[in-house]
mmCIF file of C-alpha atoms in Angstrom:
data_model
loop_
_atom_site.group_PDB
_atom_site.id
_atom_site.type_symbol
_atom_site.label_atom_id
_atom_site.label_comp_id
_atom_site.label_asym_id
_atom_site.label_seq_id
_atom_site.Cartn_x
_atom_site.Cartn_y
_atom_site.Cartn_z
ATOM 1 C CA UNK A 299 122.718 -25.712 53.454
ATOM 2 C CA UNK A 300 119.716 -28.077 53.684
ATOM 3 C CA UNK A 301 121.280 -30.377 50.390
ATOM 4 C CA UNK A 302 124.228 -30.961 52.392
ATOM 5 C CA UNK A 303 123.621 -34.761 52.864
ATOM 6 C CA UNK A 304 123.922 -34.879 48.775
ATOM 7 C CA UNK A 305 126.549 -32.192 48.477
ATOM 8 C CA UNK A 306 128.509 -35.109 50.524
ATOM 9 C CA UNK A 307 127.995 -37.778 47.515
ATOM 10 C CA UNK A 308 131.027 -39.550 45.554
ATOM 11 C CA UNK A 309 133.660 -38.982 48.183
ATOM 12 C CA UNK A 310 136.963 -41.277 48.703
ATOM 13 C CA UNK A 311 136.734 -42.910 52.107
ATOM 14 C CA UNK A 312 139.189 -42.601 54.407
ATOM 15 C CA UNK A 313 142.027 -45.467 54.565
ATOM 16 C CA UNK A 314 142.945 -46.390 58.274
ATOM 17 C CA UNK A 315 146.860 -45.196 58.797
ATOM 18 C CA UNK A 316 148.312 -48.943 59.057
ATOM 19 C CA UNK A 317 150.957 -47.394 61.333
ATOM 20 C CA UNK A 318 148.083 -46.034 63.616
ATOM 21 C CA UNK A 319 148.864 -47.671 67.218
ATOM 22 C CA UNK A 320 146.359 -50.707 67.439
ATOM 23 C CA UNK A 321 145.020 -49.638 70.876
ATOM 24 C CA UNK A 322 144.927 -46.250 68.964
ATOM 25 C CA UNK A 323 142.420 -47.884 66.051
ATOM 26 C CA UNK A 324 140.466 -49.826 68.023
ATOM 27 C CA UNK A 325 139.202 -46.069 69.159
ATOM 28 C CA UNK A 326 138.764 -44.857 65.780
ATOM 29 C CA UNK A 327 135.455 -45.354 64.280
ATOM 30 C CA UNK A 328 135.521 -46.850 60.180
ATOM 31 C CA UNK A 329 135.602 -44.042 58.152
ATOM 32 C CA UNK A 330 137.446 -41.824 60.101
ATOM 33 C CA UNK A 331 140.775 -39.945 60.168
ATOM 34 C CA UNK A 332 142.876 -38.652 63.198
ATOM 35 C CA UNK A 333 143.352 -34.959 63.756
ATOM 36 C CA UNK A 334 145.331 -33.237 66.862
ATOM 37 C CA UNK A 335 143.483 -30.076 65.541
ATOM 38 C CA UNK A 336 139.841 -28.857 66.101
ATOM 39 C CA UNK A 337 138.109 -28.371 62.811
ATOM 40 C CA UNK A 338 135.475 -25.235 62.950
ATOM 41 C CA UNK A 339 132.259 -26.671 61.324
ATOM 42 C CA UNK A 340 128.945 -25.116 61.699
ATOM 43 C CA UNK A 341 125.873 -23.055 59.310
ATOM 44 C CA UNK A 342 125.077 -19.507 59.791
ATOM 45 C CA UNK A 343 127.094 -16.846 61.465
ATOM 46 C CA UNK A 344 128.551 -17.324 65.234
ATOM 47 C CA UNK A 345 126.012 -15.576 67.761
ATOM 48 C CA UNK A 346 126.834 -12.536 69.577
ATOM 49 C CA UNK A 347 125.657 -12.783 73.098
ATOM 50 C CA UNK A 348 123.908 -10.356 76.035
ATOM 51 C CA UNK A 349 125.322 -12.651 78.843
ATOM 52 C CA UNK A 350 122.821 -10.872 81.476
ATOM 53 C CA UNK A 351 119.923 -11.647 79.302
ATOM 54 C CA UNK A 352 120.426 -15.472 78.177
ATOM 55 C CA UNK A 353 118.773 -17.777 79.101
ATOM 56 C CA UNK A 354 118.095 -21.745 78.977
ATOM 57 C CA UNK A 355 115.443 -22.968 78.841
ATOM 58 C CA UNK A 356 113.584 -26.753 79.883
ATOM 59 C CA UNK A 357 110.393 -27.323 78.119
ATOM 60 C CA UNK A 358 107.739 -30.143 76.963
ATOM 61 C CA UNK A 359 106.999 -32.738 79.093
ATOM 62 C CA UNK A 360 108.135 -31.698 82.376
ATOM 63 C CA UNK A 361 106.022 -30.709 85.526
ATOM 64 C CA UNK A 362 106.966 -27.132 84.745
ATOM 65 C CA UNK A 363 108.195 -24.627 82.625
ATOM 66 C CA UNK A 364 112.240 -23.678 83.803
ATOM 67 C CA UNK A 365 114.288 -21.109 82.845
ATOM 68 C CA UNK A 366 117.881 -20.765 84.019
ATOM 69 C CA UNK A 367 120.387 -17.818 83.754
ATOM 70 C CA UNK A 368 124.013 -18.553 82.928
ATOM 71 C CA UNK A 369 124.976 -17.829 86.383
ATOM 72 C CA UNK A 370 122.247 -20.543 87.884
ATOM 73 C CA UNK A 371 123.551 -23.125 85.190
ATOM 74 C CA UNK A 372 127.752 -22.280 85.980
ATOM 75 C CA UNK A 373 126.917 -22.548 89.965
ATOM 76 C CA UNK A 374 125.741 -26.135 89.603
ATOM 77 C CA UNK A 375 128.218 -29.215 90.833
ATOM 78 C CA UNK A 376 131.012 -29.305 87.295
ATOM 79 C CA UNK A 377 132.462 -32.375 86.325
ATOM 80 C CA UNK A 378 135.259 -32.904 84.122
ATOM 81 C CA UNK A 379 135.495 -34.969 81.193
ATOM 82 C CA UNK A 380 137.843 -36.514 78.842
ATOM 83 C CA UNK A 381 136.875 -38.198 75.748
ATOM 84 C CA UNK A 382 137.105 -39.047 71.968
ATOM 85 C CA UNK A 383 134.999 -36.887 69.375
ATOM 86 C CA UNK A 384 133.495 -37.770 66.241
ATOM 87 C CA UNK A 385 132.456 -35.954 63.243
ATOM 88 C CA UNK A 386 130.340 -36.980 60.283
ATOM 89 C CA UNK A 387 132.887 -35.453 57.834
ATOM 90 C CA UNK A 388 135.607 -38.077 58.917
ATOM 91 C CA UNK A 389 137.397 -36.195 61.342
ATOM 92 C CA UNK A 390 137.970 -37.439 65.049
ATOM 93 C CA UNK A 391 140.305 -35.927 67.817
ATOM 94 C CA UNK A 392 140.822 -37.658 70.991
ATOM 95 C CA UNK A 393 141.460 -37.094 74.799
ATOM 96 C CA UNK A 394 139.403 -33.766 74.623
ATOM 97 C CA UNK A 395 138.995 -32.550 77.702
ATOM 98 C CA UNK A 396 135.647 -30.583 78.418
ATOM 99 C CA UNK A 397 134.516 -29.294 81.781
ATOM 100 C CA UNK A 398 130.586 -28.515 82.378
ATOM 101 C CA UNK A 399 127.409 -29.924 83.753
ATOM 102 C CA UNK A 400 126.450 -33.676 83.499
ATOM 103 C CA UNK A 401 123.611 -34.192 82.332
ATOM 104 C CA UNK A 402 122.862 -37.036 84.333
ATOM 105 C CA UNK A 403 123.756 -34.196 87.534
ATOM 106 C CA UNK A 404 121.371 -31.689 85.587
ATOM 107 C CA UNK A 405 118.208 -34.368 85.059
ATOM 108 C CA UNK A 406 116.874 -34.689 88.626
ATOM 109 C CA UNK A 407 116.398 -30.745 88.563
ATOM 110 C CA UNK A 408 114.046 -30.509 85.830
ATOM 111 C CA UNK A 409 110.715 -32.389 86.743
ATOM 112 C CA UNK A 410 110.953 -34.402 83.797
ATOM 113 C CA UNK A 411 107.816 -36.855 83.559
ATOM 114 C CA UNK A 412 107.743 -40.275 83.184
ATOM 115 C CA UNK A 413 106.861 -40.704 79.927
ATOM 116 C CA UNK A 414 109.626 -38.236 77.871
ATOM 117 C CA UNK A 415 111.415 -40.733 76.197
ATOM 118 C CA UNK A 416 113.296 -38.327 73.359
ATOM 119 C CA UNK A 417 115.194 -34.313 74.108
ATOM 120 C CA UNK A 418 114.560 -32.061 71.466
ATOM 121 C CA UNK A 419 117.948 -30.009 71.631
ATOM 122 C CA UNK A 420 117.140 -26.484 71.003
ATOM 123 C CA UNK A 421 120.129 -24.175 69.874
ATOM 124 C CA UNK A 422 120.539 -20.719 68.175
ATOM 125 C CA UNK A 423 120.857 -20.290 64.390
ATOM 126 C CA UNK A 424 117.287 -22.459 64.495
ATOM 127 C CA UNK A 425 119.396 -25.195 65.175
ATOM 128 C CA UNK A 426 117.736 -28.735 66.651
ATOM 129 C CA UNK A 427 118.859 -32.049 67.125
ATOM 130 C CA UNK A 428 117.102 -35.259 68.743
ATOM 131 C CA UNK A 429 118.548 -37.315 71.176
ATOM 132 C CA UNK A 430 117.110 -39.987 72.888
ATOM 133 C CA UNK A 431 116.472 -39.354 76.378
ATOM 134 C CA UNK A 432 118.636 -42.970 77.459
ATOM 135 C CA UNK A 433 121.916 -41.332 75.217
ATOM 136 C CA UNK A 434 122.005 -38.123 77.553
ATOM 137 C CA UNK A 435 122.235 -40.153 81.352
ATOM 138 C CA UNK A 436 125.423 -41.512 79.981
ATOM 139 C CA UNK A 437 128.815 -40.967 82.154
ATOM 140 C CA UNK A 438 130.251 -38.131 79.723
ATOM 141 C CA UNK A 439 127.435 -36.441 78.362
ATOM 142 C CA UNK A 440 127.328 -33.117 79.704
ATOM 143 C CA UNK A 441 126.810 -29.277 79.061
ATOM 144 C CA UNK A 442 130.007 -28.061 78.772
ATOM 145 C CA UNK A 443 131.456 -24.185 79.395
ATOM 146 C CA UNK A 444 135.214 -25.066 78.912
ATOM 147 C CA UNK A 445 137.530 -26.988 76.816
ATOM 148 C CA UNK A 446 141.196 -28.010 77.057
ATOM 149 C CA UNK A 447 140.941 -25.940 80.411
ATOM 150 C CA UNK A 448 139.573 -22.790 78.393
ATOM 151 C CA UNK A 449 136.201 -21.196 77.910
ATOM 152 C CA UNK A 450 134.410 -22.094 74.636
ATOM 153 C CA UNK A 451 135.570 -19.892 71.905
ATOM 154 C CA UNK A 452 132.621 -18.561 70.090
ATOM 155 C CA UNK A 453 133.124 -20.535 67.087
ATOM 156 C CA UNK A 454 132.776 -23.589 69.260
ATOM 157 C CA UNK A 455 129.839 -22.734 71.286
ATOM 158 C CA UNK A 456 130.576 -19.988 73.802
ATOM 159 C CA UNK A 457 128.911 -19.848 76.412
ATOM 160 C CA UNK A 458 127.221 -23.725 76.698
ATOM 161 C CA UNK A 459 127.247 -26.498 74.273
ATOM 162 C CA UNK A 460 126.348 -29.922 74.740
ATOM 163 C CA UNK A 461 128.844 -32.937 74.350
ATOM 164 C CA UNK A 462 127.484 -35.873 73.388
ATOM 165 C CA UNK A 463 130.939 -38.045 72.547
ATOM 166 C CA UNK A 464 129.415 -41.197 71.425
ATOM 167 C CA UNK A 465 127.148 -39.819 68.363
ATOM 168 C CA UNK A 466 128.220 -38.293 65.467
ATOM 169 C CA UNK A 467 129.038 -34.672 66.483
ATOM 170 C CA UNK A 468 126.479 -32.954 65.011
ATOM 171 C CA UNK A 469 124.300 -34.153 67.928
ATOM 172 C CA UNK A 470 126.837 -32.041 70.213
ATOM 173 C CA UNK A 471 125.166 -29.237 69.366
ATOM 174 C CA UNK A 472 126.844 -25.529 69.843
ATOM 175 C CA UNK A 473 124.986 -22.117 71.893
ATOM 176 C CA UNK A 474 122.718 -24.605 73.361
ATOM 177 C CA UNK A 475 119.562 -22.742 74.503
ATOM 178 C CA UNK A 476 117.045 -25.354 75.781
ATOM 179 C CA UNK A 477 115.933 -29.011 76.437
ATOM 180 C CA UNK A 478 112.248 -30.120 75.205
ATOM 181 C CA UNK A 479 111.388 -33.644 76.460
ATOM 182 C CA UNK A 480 109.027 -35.099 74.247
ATOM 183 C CA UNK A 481 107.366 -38.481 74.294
ATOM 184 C CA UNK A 482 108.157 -39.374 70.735
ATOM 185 C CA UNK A 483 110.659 -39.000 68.454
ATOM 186 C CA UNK A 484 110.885 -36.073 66.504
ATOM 187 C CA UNK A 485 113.785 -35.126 63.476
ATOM 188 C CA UNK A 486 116.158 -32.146 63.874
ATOM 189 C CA UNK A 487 117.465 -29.996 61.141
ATOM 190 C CA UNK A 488 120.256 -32.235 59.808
ATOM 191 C CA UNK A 489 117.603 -35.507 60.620
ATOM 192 C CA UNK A 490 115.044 -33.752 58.387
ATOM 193 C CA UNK A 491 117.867 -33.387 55.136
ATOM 194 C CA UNK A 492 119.642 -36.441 55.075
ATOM 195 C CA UNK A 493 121.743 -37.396 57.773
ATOM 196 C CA UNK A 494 120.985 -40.652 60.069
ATOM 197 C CA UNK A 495 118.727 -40.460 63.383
ATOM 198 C CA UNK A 496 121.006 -42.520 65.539
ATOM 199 C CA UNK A 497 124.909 -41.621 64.041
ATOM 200 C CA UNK A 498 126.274 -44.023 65.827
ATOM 201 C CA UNK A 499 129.626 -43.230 64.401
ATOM 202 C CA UNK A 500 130.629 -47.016 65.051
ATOM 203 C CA UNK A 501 127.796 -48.390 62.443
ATOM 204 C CA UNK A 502 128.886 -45.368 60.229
ATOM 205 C CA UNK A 503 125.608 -43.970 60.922
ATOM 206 C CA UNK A 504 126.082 -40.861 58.475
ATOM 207 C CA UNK A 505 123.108 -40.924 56.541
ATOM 208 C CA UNK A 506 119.278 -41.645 57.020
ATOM 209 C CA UNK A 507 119.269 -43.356 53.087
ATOM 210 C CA UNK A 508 122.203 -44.850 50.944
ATOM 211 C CA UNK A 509 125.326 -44.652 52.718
ATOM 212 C CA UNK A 510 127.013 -41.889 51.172
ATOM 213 C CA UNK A 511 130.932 -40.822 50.946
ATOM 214 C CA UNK A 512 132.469 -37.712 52.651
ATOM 215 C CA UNK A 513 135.218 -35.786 50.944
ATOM 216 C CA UNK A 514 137.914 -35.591 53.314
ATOM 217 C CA UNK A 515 138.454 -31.999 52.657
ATOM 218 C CA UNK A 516 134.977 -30.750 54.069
ATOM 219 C CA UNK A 517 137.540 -30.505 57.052
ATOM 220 C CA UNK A 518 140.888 -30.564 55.747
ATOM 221 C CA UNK A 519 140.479 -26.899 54.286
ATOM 222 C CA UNK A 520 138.786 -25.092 57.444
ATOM 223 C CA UNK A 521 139.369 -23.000 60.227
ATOM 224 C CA UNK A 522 141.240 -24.876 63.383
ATOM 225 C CA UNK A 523 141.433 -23.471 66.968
#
């Protein structure tokens, strides 16, 4: 999995639909092609979960050490969301609705200290992805439980993933376990083998060297819920 970024090289790009409604395509990033489906992406196998014994948990540079059950995180004030996603392999799907913690809501409980800058974004499978601290206070960034008025299947998360619409979704990462605030930047898995920092999907931000293609069927030929 880690030669991904290269496994993505010689690729046709995408051609906008020029019967796409223009308020339609000035949504959709370059690059990318519409889908009313949701592609199943992801490494490893999907977890299999203990819901009395998981946890989340808030490390790094906060005043203390937290830990929160699933039960403390669902009691906390949810917020509902609608937005337009983004993936790296050229999909996007919009008007997804996801329902979950804000982040902005969650921040104020964590004793987070002045000087974390950068969130380390801790998920199972070993999974990690870094997200400046200033992306995550943003109006529809949250930790979300349910989508299109349904819990998160397991393929896409179940119980808690973070949704972080305006990046590249790999930076939405699925079975979320834990926030580390750090003061400096540090990669995540697909940041350390050869996908872009930022992935701002607006800039094309897919790769951290030469702009690479993306064959379309990295997504055409998977799984959909």
């Amino acid at each position: 999995m880690h030669n991904k970024a290269e496994r993505l090289k010689n690729a046709r790009v995408v051609e906008l639909d020029p019967n796409l409604d223009p308020e339609l395509a000035r949504r959709l990033p370059p690059g990318q092609a519409l889908t009313e489906r949701f592609p199943i992406l992801h490494e490893g196998e999907v977890p299999q979960y203990d819901l009395d014994t998981w946890t989340f948990r808030v490390f790094g540079e906060v005043e203390k050490e937290l830990t929160f059950s699933l039960e403390q995180l669902k009691a906390m004030k949810q917020t509902d969301v609608v937005s337009d996603i983004h993936c790296v392999t050229r999909w996007s799907k919009f008007d997804t609705l996801w329902e979950g913690i804000l982040f902005k809501d969650l921040l104020p409980l964590l004793g987070v200290k002045p000087e974390a800058r950068y969130v380390m974004v801790h998920a199972d499978n070993d999974y990690e992805t870094n997200v400046p601290l200033e992306d995550l206070i943003r109006d529809d960034v949250m930790l979300a439980f349910m989508f299109d008025g349904k819990p998160l299947t397991p393929k896409h998360g179940f119980p808690v993933r973070l949704v972080v619409p305006h990046l590249y979704f790999w930076k939405s990462a699925k079975w979320v376990r834990g926030f580390e605030f750090m003061k400096e930047d540090r990669l995540g898995f697909w940041e350390r083998n050869g996908f872009h920092n930022v992935a701002d999907p607006f800039r094309e931000e897919r790769f951290s060297g030469e702009d690479l293609g993306l064959p379309e069927d990295l997504w055409v030929d998977v799984d959909f819920d």
